[in-house]
Amino acid sequence: MCGLLTSANLVGSATAWAHPHSFIDLNTTFVAENQRLTGLKMVWTMDEITSADLLYDAENAQADSEIWKKLAAEVMANVLGQHYFTEVYRDEKPVKYINLPSEYNLSRKGHQAVLEFVLPFAEPQPLTGKPFVISTYDPSYFVDMAYPDGAALNLSESMKENCKVSLYTPAPNATLQTYALSLDKSDAPPEDMELGQQFAQRVTLQCQ
């Protein structure tokens, strides 16, 4: 099971017997300071079934209660255990980041759980030069993590004049899609298959 959801028992949907079993809508804002990219502010909105399981113990708790704080810490720890489920590359080399978010928060929006956090780079990166390529995905494809559209990618004010961001969504062939649908809840694809990566979107940031 995806590390993000190890505390949740996913149950009872029509799609529960095929990968993916859970869905997260992504939203990212690029954070820059002094013409350097310092990190990514991410907002992950989970589907209602996943949210119901995840937030079961916090149903009647106040937003600032210890229950919410503990739950937020558990979810964030699982995300960190998978390196934020995020890869950042520049000039085909990985951009390193700090394995502790500079801030994070878990909240409820209607019937959906929303995780917000800032992924800080280990070293600020000059905006100009080679493009940044970012992918966020669950390697097992147990969870589908995707941007609804390009409007879910945001530039900070200082970047809007000189930077452009684009979103590429792959179209895996029918054989791969059929294989993913054939996996039930207890199945996991071979690691070397990199199933999740084959469905992963690619975000490109280019600044002049």
PDB file of C-alpha atoms in Angstrom:
ATOM      1  CA  MET A   1       0.000   0.000   0.000  1.00  0.00           C
ATOM      2  CA  CYS A   2       1.109   3.552  -0.699  1.00  0.00           C
ATOM      3  CA  GLY A   3       3.029   5.025   2.228  1.00  0.00           C
ATOM      4  CA  LEU A   4       0.760   8.070   2.329  1.00  0.00           C
ATOM      5  CA  LEU A   5      -2.204   5.951   3.305  1.00  0.00           C
ATOM      6  CA  THR A   6      -0.782   3.326   5.625  1.00  0.00           C
ATOM      7  CA  SER A   7      -3.075   4.503   8.407  1.00  0.00           C
ATOM      8  CA  ALA A   8      -6.200   4.294   6.257  1.00  0.00           C
ATOM      9  CA  ASN A   9      -8.211   1.190   5.407  1.00  0.00           C
ATOM     10  CA  LEU A  10      -9.450   1.836   1.895  1.00  0.00           C
ATOM     11  CA  VAL A  11     -12.852   0.294   1.466  1.00  0.00           C
ATOM     12  CA  GLY A  12     -16.000   0.023  -0.513  1.00  0.00           C
ATOM     13  CA  SER A  13     -15.799   1.815  -3.859  1.00  0.00           C
ATOM     14  CA  ALA A  14     -16.662   0.518  -7.283  1.00  0.00           C
ATOM     15  CA  THR A  15     -13.016   0.868  -8.249  1.00  0.00           C
ATOM     16  CA  ALA A  16     -11.660  -0.836  -5.138  1.00  0.00           C
ATOM     17  CA  TRP A  17     -10.553  -3.892  -7.081  1.00  0.00           C
ATOM     18  CA  ALA A  18      -8.410  -2.143  -9.680  1.00  0.00           C
ATOM     19  CA  HIS A  19      -5.408   0.160  -9.601  1.00  0.00           C
ATOM     20  CA  PRO A  20      -5.483   2.938  -8.723  1.00  0.00           C
ATOM     21  CA  HIS A  21      -7.465   2.582  -5.488  1.00  0.00           C
ATOM     22  CA  SER A  22      -7.242   6.173  -4.360  1.00  0.00           C
ATOM     23  CA  PHE A  23      -7.004   9.575  -6.016  1.00  0.00           C
ATOM     24  CA  ILE A  24      -5.240  12.806  -5.094  1.00  0.00           C
ATOM     25  CA  ASP A  25      -5.652  16.111  -6.924  1.00  0.00           C
ATOM     26  CA  LEU A  26      -2.388  18.045  -6.924  1.00  0.00           C
ATOM     27  CA  ASN A  27      -1.827  21.795  -6.827  1.00  0.00           C
ATOM     28  CA  THR A  28       1.666  23.323  -6.762  1.00  0.00           C
ATOM     29  CA  THR A  29       2.999  26.843  -6.372  1.00  0.00           C
ATOM     30  CA  PHE A  30       6.637  27.514  -7.225  1.00  0.00           C
ATOM     31  CA  VAL A  31       8.333  29.488  -4.453  1.00  0.00           C
ATOM     32  CA  ALA A  32      11.162  31.865  -5.396  1.00  0.00           C
ATOM     33  CA  GLU A  33      13.294  34.423  -3.603  1.00  0.00           C
ATOM     34  CA  ASN A  34      16.028  36.671  -5.029  1.00  0.00           C
ATOM     35  CA  GLN A  35      15.694  35.080  -8.480  1.00  0.00           C
ATOM     36  CA  ARG A  36      16.199  31.593  -7.065  1.00  0.00           C
ATOM     37  CA  LEU A  37      13.750  28.749  -6.762  1.00  0.00           C
ATOM     38  CA  THR A  38      13.633  27.739  -3.103  1.00  0.00           C
ATOM     39  CA  GLY A  39      10.949  25.071  -3.087  1.00  0.00           C
ATOM     40  CA  LEU A  40       7.455  23.909  -3.933  1.00  0.00           C
ATOM     41  CA  LYS A  41       4.283  24.671  -2.008  1.00  0.00           C
ATOM     42  CA  MET A  42       2.005  21.673  -2.523  1.00  0.00           C
ATOM     43  CA  VAL A  43      -1.687  21.148  -1.823  1.00  0.00           C
ATOM     44  CA  TRP A  44      -2.984  17.573  -2.080  1.00  0.00           C
ATOM     45  CA  THR A  45      -6.753  17.037  -2.032  1.00  0.00           C
ATOM     46  CA  MET A  46      -7.781  13.420  -1.447  1.00  0.00           C
ATOM     47  CA  ASP A  47     -10.884  11.689  -2.771  1.00  0.00           C
ATOM     48  CA  GLU A  48     -13.892  11.387  -0.478  1.00  0.00           C
ATOM     49  CA  ILE A  49     -13.573   7.655   0.280  1.00  0.00           C
ATOM     50  CA  THR A  50      -9.911   7.916   1.201  1.00  0.00           C
ATOM     51  CA  SER A  51     -10.669  11.057   3.199  1.00  0.00           C
ATOM     52  CA  ALA A  52     -13.461   9.369   5.150  1.00  0.00           C
ATOM     53  CA  ASP A  53     -11.110   6.618   6.307  1.00  0.00           C
ATOM     54  CA  LEU A  54      -8.210   8.930   6.978  1.00  0.00           C
ATOM     55  CA  LEU A  55     -10.252  11.439   8.979  1.00  0.00           C
ATOM     56  CA  TYR A  56     -12.454   8.981  10.845  1.00  0.00           C
ATOM     57  CA  ASP A  57     -10.855   9.640  14.240  1.00  0.00           C
ATOM     58  CA  ALA A  58     -10.925  13.407  13.714  1.00  0.00           C
ATOM     59  CA  GLU A  59     -14.590  13.622  12.707  1.00  0.00           C
ATOM     60  CA  ASN A  60     -15.742  15.722  15.661  1.00  0.00           C
ATOM     61  CA  ALA A  61     -12.406  17.194  16.714  1.00  0.00           C
ATOM     62  CA  GLN A  62     -11.570  20.891  16.516  1.00  0.00           C
ATOM     63  CA  ALA A  63      -9.164  21.856  13.733  1.00  0.00           C
ATOM     64  CA  ASP A  64      -6.452  22.916  16.201  1.00  0.00           C
ATOM     65  CA  SER A  65      -6.851  19.907  18.496  1.00  0.00           C
ATOM     66  CA  GLU A  66      -4.160  17.396  19.364  1.00  0.00           C
ATOM     67  CA  ILE A  67      -6.035  14.771  17.306  1.00  0.00           C
ATOM     68  CA  TRP A  68      -5.615  16.836  14.136  1.00  0.00           C
ATOM     69  CA  LYS A  69      -1.996  17.668  14.923  1.00  0.00           C
ATOM     70  CA  LYS A  70      -1.149  14.009  15.508  1.00  0.00           C
ATOM     71  CA  LEU A  71      -2.929  12.926  12.337  1.00  0.00           C
ATOM     72  CA  ALA A  72      -1.168  15.605  10.304  1.00  0.00           C
ATOM     73  CA  ALA A  73       2.204  14.493  11.688  1.00  0.00           C
ATOM     74  CA  GLU A  74       1.480  10.829  10.843  1.00  0.00           C
ATOM     75  CA  VAL A  75       0.446  11.608   7.275  1.00  0.00           C
ATOM     76  CA  MET A  76       3.410  13.929   6.746  1.00  0.00           C
ATOM     77  CA  ALA A  77       5.802  11.308   8.139  1.00  0.00           C
ATOM     78  CA  ASN A  78       4.485   8.798   5.598  1.00  0.00           C
ATOM     79  CA  VAL A  79       4.957  11.316   2.791  1.00  0.00           C
ATOM     80  CA  LEU A  80       8.520  12.005   3.920  1.00  0.00           C
ATOM     81  CA  GLY A  81       9.176   8.266   3.999  1.00  0.00           C
ATOM     82  CA  GLN A  82       8.565   8.286   0.245  1.00  0.00           C
ATOM     83  CA  HIS A  83      10.637  11.437  -0.410  1.00  0.00           C
ATOM     84  CA  TYR A  84       7.492  13.497  -0.915  1.00  0.00           C
ATOM     85  CA  PHE A  85       6.521  11.155  -3.797  1.00  0.00           C
ATOM     86  CA  THR A  86       8.248  13.829  -5.878  1.00  0.00           C
ATOM     87  CA  GLU A  87      11.223  13.959  -8.243  1.00  0.00           C
ATOM     88  CA  VAL A  88      12.806  17.234  -9.359  1.00  0.00           C
ATOM     89  CA  TYR A  89      15.382  17.160 -12.147  1.00  0.00           C
ATOM     90  CA  ARG A  90      17.468  19.821 -13.838  1.00  0.00           C
ATOM     91  CA  ASP A  91      19.841  19.075 -16.688  1.00  0.00           C
ATOM     92  CA  GLU A  92      19.076  15.371 -16.046  1.00  0.00           C
ATOM     93  CA  LYS A  93      20.421  15.656 -12.493  1.00  0.00           C
ATOM     94  CA  PRO A  94      18.242  15.359  -9.367  1.00  0.00           C
ATOM     95  CA  VAL A  95      17.646  18.510  -7.367  1.00  0.00           C
ATOM     96  CA  LYS A  96      18.055  17.636  -3.700  1.00  0.00           C
ATOM     97  CA  TYR A  97      15.646  18.807  -1.053  1.00  0.00           C
ATOM     98  CA  ILE A  98      15.409  18.794   2.715  1.00  0.00           C
ATOM     99  CA  ASN A  99      13.649  15.804   4.233  1.00  0.00           C
ATOM    100  CA  LEU A 100      11.630  18.026   6.543  1.00  0.00           C
ATOM    101  CA  PRO A 101       8.948  20.418   5.266  1.00  0.00           C
ATOM    102  CA  SER A 102       9.302  24.031   6.341  1.00  0.00           C
ATOM    103  CA  GLU A 103       5.567  23.950   7.105  1.00  0.00           C
ATOM    104  CA  TYR A 104       2.668  21.537   6.816  1.00  0.00           C
ATOM    105  CA  ASN A 105      -1.012  21.277   7.669  1.00  0.00           C
ATOM    106  CA  LEU A 106      -3.882  18.793   7.348  1.00  0.00           C
ATOM    107  CA  SER A 107      -7.441  20.079   7.078  1.00  0.00           C
ATOM    108  CA  ARG A 108     -10.898  19.173   5.829  1.00  0.00           C
ATOM    109  CA  LYS A 109     -12.599  20.795   2.841  1.00  0.00           C
ATOM    110  CA  GLY A 110     -16.155  19.541   2.713  1.00  0.00           C
ATOM    111  CA  HIS A 111     -15.806  15.744   2.684  1.00  0.00           C
ATOM    112  CA  GLN A 112     -12.185  15.788   1.508  1.00  0.00           C
ATOM    113  CA  ALA A 113      -8.893  15.771   3.393  1.00  0.00           C
ATOM    114  CA  VAL A 114      -6.387  18.399   2.272  1.00  0.00           C
ATOM    115  CA  LEU A 115      -2.663  18.129   2.993  1.00  0.00           C
ATOM    116  CA  GLU A 116      -0.601  21.287   2.508  1.00  0.00           C
ATOM    117  CA  PHE A 117       3.162  21.524   2.857  1.00  0.00           C
ATOM    118  CA  VAL A 118       6.262  23.268   1.549  1.00  0.00           C
ATOM    119  CA  LEU A 119       8.958  21.080   0.019  1.00  0.00           C
ATOM    120  CA  PRO A 120      12.194  23.067   0.531  1.00  0.00           C
ATOM    121  CA  PHE A 121      15.213  22.625  -1.719  1.00  0.00           C
ATOM    122  CA  ALA A 122      18.505  21.855  -0.003  1.00  0.00           C
ATOM    123  CA  GLU A 123      20.043  24.715  -1.988  1.00  0.00           C
ATOM    124  CA  PRO A 124      18.159  27.488  -3.811  1.00  0.00           C
ATOM    125  CA  GLN A 125      18.379  27.062  -7.575  1.00  0.00           C
ATOM    126  CA  PRO A 126      18.928  29.949 -10.044  1.00  0.00           C
ATOM    127  CA  LEU A 127      15.719  30.487 -11.999  1.00  0.00           C
ATOM    128  CA  THR A 128      17.452  31.077 -15.323  1.00  0.00           C
ATOM    129  CA  GLY A 129      19.169  28.279 -17.186  1.00  0.00           C
ATOM    130  CA  LYS A 130      18.068  24.731 -17.828  1.00  0.00           C
ATOM    131  CA  PRO A 131      14.392  23.914 -17.186  1.00  0.00           C
ATOM    132  CA  PHE A 132      13.175  22.145 -14.069  1.00  0.00           C
ATOM    133  CA  VAL A 133      11.248  18.906 -14.612  1.00  0.00           C
ATOM    134  CA  ILE A 134       9.005  17.751 -11.760  1.00  0.00           C
ATOM    135  CA  SER A 135       6.966  14.567 -11.345  1.00  0.00           C
ATOM    136  CA  THR A 136       4.805  13.578  -8.371  1.00  0.00           C
ATOM    137  CA  TYR A 137       3.543   9.998  -8.311  1.00  0.00           C
ATOM    138  CA  ASP A 138       3.112   6.793  -6.337  1.00  0.00           C
ATOM    139  CA  PRO A 139       5.557   4.259  -7.823  1.00  0.00           C
ATOM    140  CA  SER A 140       3.119   1.378  -7.267  1.00  0.00           C
ATOM    141  CA  TYR A 141       0.236   3.340  -8.843  1.00  0.00           C
ATOM    142  CA  PHE A 142      -1.881   2.356  -5.839  1.00  0.00           C
ATOM    143  CA  VAL A 143      -2.728   6.058  -5.656  1.00  0.00           C
ATOM    144  CA  ASP A 144      -3.325   8.180  -8.728  1.00  0.00           C
ATOM    145  CA  MET A 145      -1.684  11.560  -8.102  1.00  0.00           C
ATOM    146  CA  ALA A 146      -2.465  14.106 -10.815  1.00  0.00           C
ATOM    147  CA  TYR A 147      -3.025  17.753 -11.641  1.00  0.00           C
ATOM    148  CA  PRO A 148      -6.590  18.335 -12.918  1.00  0.00           C
ATOM    149  CA  ASP A 149      -5.201  20.820 -15.480  1.00  0.00           C
ATOM    150  CA  GLY A 150      -2.549  23.467 -15.978  1.00  0.00           C
ATOM    151  CA  ALA A 151      -4.434  25.903 -13.745  1.00  0.00           C
ATOM    152  CA  ALA A 152      -3.264  23.822 -10.766  1.00  0.00           C
ATOM    153  CA  LEU A 153       0.308  25.038 -11.401  1.00  0.00           C
ATOM    154  CA  ASN A 154       1.055  28.476 -10.014  1.00  0.00           C
ATOM    155  CA  LEU A 155       3.956  30.905 -10.238  1.00  0.00           C
ATOM    156  CA  SER A 156       4.793  33.261  -7.405  1.00  0.00           C
ATOM    157  CA  GLU A 157       4.441  36.949  -8.282  1.00  0.00           C
ATOM    158  CA  SER A 158       8.173  37.443  -8.789  1.00  0.00           C
ATOM    159  CA  MET A 159       8.240  34.648 -11.400  1.00  0.00           C
ATOM    160  CA  LYS A 160       5.245  35.501 -13.580  1.00  0.00           C
ATOM    161  CA  GLU A 161       7.026  37.874 -15.948  1.00  0.00           C
ATOM    162  CA  ASN A 162       9.976  35.648 -16.859  1.00  0.00           C
ATOM    163  CA  CYS A 163       8.818  32.063 -16.264  1.00  0.00           C
ATOM    164  CA  LYS A 164       6.495  29.641 -17.988  1.00  0.00           C
ATOM    165  CA  VAL A 165       5.182  26.354 -16.685  1.00  0.00           C
ATOM    166  CA  SER A 166       3.731  23.511 -18.725  1.00  0.00           C
ATOM    167  CA  LEU A 167       2.031  20.199 -17.950  1.00  0.00           C
ATOM    168  CA  TYR A 168       2.433  16.972 -19.905  1.00  0.00           C
ATOM    169  CA  THR A 169       0.050  14.077 -19.280  1.00  0.00           C
ATOM    170  CA  PRO A 170       1.186  10.727 -20.759  1.00  0.00           C
ATOM    171  CA  ALA A 171      -1.145   8.386 -22.596  1.00  0.00           C
ATOM    172  CA  PRO A 172      -0.079   4.828 -21.647  1.00  0.00           C
ATOM    173  CA  ASN A 173      -0.978   2.184 -24.187  1.00  0.00           C
ATOM    174  CA  ALA A 174      -4.002  -0.075 -23.820  1.00  0.00           C
ATOM    175  CA  THR A 175      -1.914  -3.040 -22.659  1.00  0.00           C
ATOM    176  CA  LEU A 176      -0.479  -1.092 -19.731  1.00  0.00           C
ATOM    177  CA  GLN A 177      -3.877   0.308 -18.777  1.00  0.00           C
ATOM    178  CA  THR A 178      -5.406  -3.174 -18.856  1.00  0.00           C
ATOM    179  CA  TYR A 179      -2.604  -4.509 -16.661  1.00  0.00           C
ATOM    180  CA  ALA A 180      -3.145  -1.741 -14.098  1.00  0.00           C
ATOM    181  CA  LEU A 181      -6.870  -2.481 -14.023  1.00  0.00           C
ATOM    182  CA  SER A 182      -6.156  -6.164 -13.479  1.00  0.00           C
ATOM    183  CA  LEU A 183      -4.342  -5.555 -10.187  1.00  0.00           C
ATOM    184  CA  ASP A 184      -6.497  -6.033  -7.121  1.00  0.00           C
ATOM    185  CA  LYS A 185      -6.014  -4.346  -3.777  1.00  0.00           C
ATOM    186  CA  SER A 186      -3.440  -6.816  -2.492  1.00  0.00           C
ATOM    187  CA  ASP A 187      -1.363  -6.850  -5.668  1.00  0.00           C
ATOM    188  CA  ALA A 188       1.748  -4.801  -6.256  1.00  0.00           C
ATOM    189  CA  PRO A 189       3.444  -4.468  -9.636  1.00  0.00           C
ATOM    190  CA  PRO A 190       7.140  -5.455  -9.904  1.00  0.00           C
ATOM    191  CA  GLU A 191       9.349  -2.581  -8.743  1.00  0.00           C
ATOM    192  CA  ASP A 192      11.423  -2.621 -11.914  1.00  0.00           C
ATOM    193  CA  MET A 193       8.243  -2.077 -13.943  1.00  0.00           C
ATOM    194  CA  GLU A 194       7.902   1.461 -12.540  1.00  0.00           C
ATOM    195  CA  LEU A 195       4.159   1.359 -13.181  1.00  0.00           C
ATOM    196  CA  GLY A 196       3.381   4.633 -11.452  1.00  0.00           C
ATOM    197  CA  GLN A 197       6.087   6.471 -13.348  1.00  0.00           C
ATOM    198  CA  GLN A 198       4.552   5.430 -16.640  1.00  0.00           C
ATOM    199  CA  PHE A 199       1.305   7.176 -15.692  1.00  0.00           C
ATOM    200  CA  ALA A 200       3.032  10.178 -14.068  1.00  0.00           C
ATOM    201  CA  GLN A 201       2.555  13.686 -15.375  1.00  0.00           C
ATOM    202  CA  ARG A 202       5.588  15.879 -16.038  1.00  0.00           C
ATOM    203  CA  VAL A 203       5.714  19.544 -15.088  1.00  0.00           C
ATOM    204  CA  THR A 204       8.296  21.741 -16.801  1.00  0.00           C
ATOM    205  CA  LEU A 205       9.356  25.135 -15.476  1.00  0.00           C
ATOM    206  CA  GLN A 206      11.421  27.350 -17.779  1.00  0.00           C
ATOM    207  CA  CYS A 207      12.626  30.837 -16.816  1.00  0.00           C
ATOM    208  CA  GLN A 208      14.431  33.392 -18.965  1.00  0.00           C
TER     209      GLN A 208
END
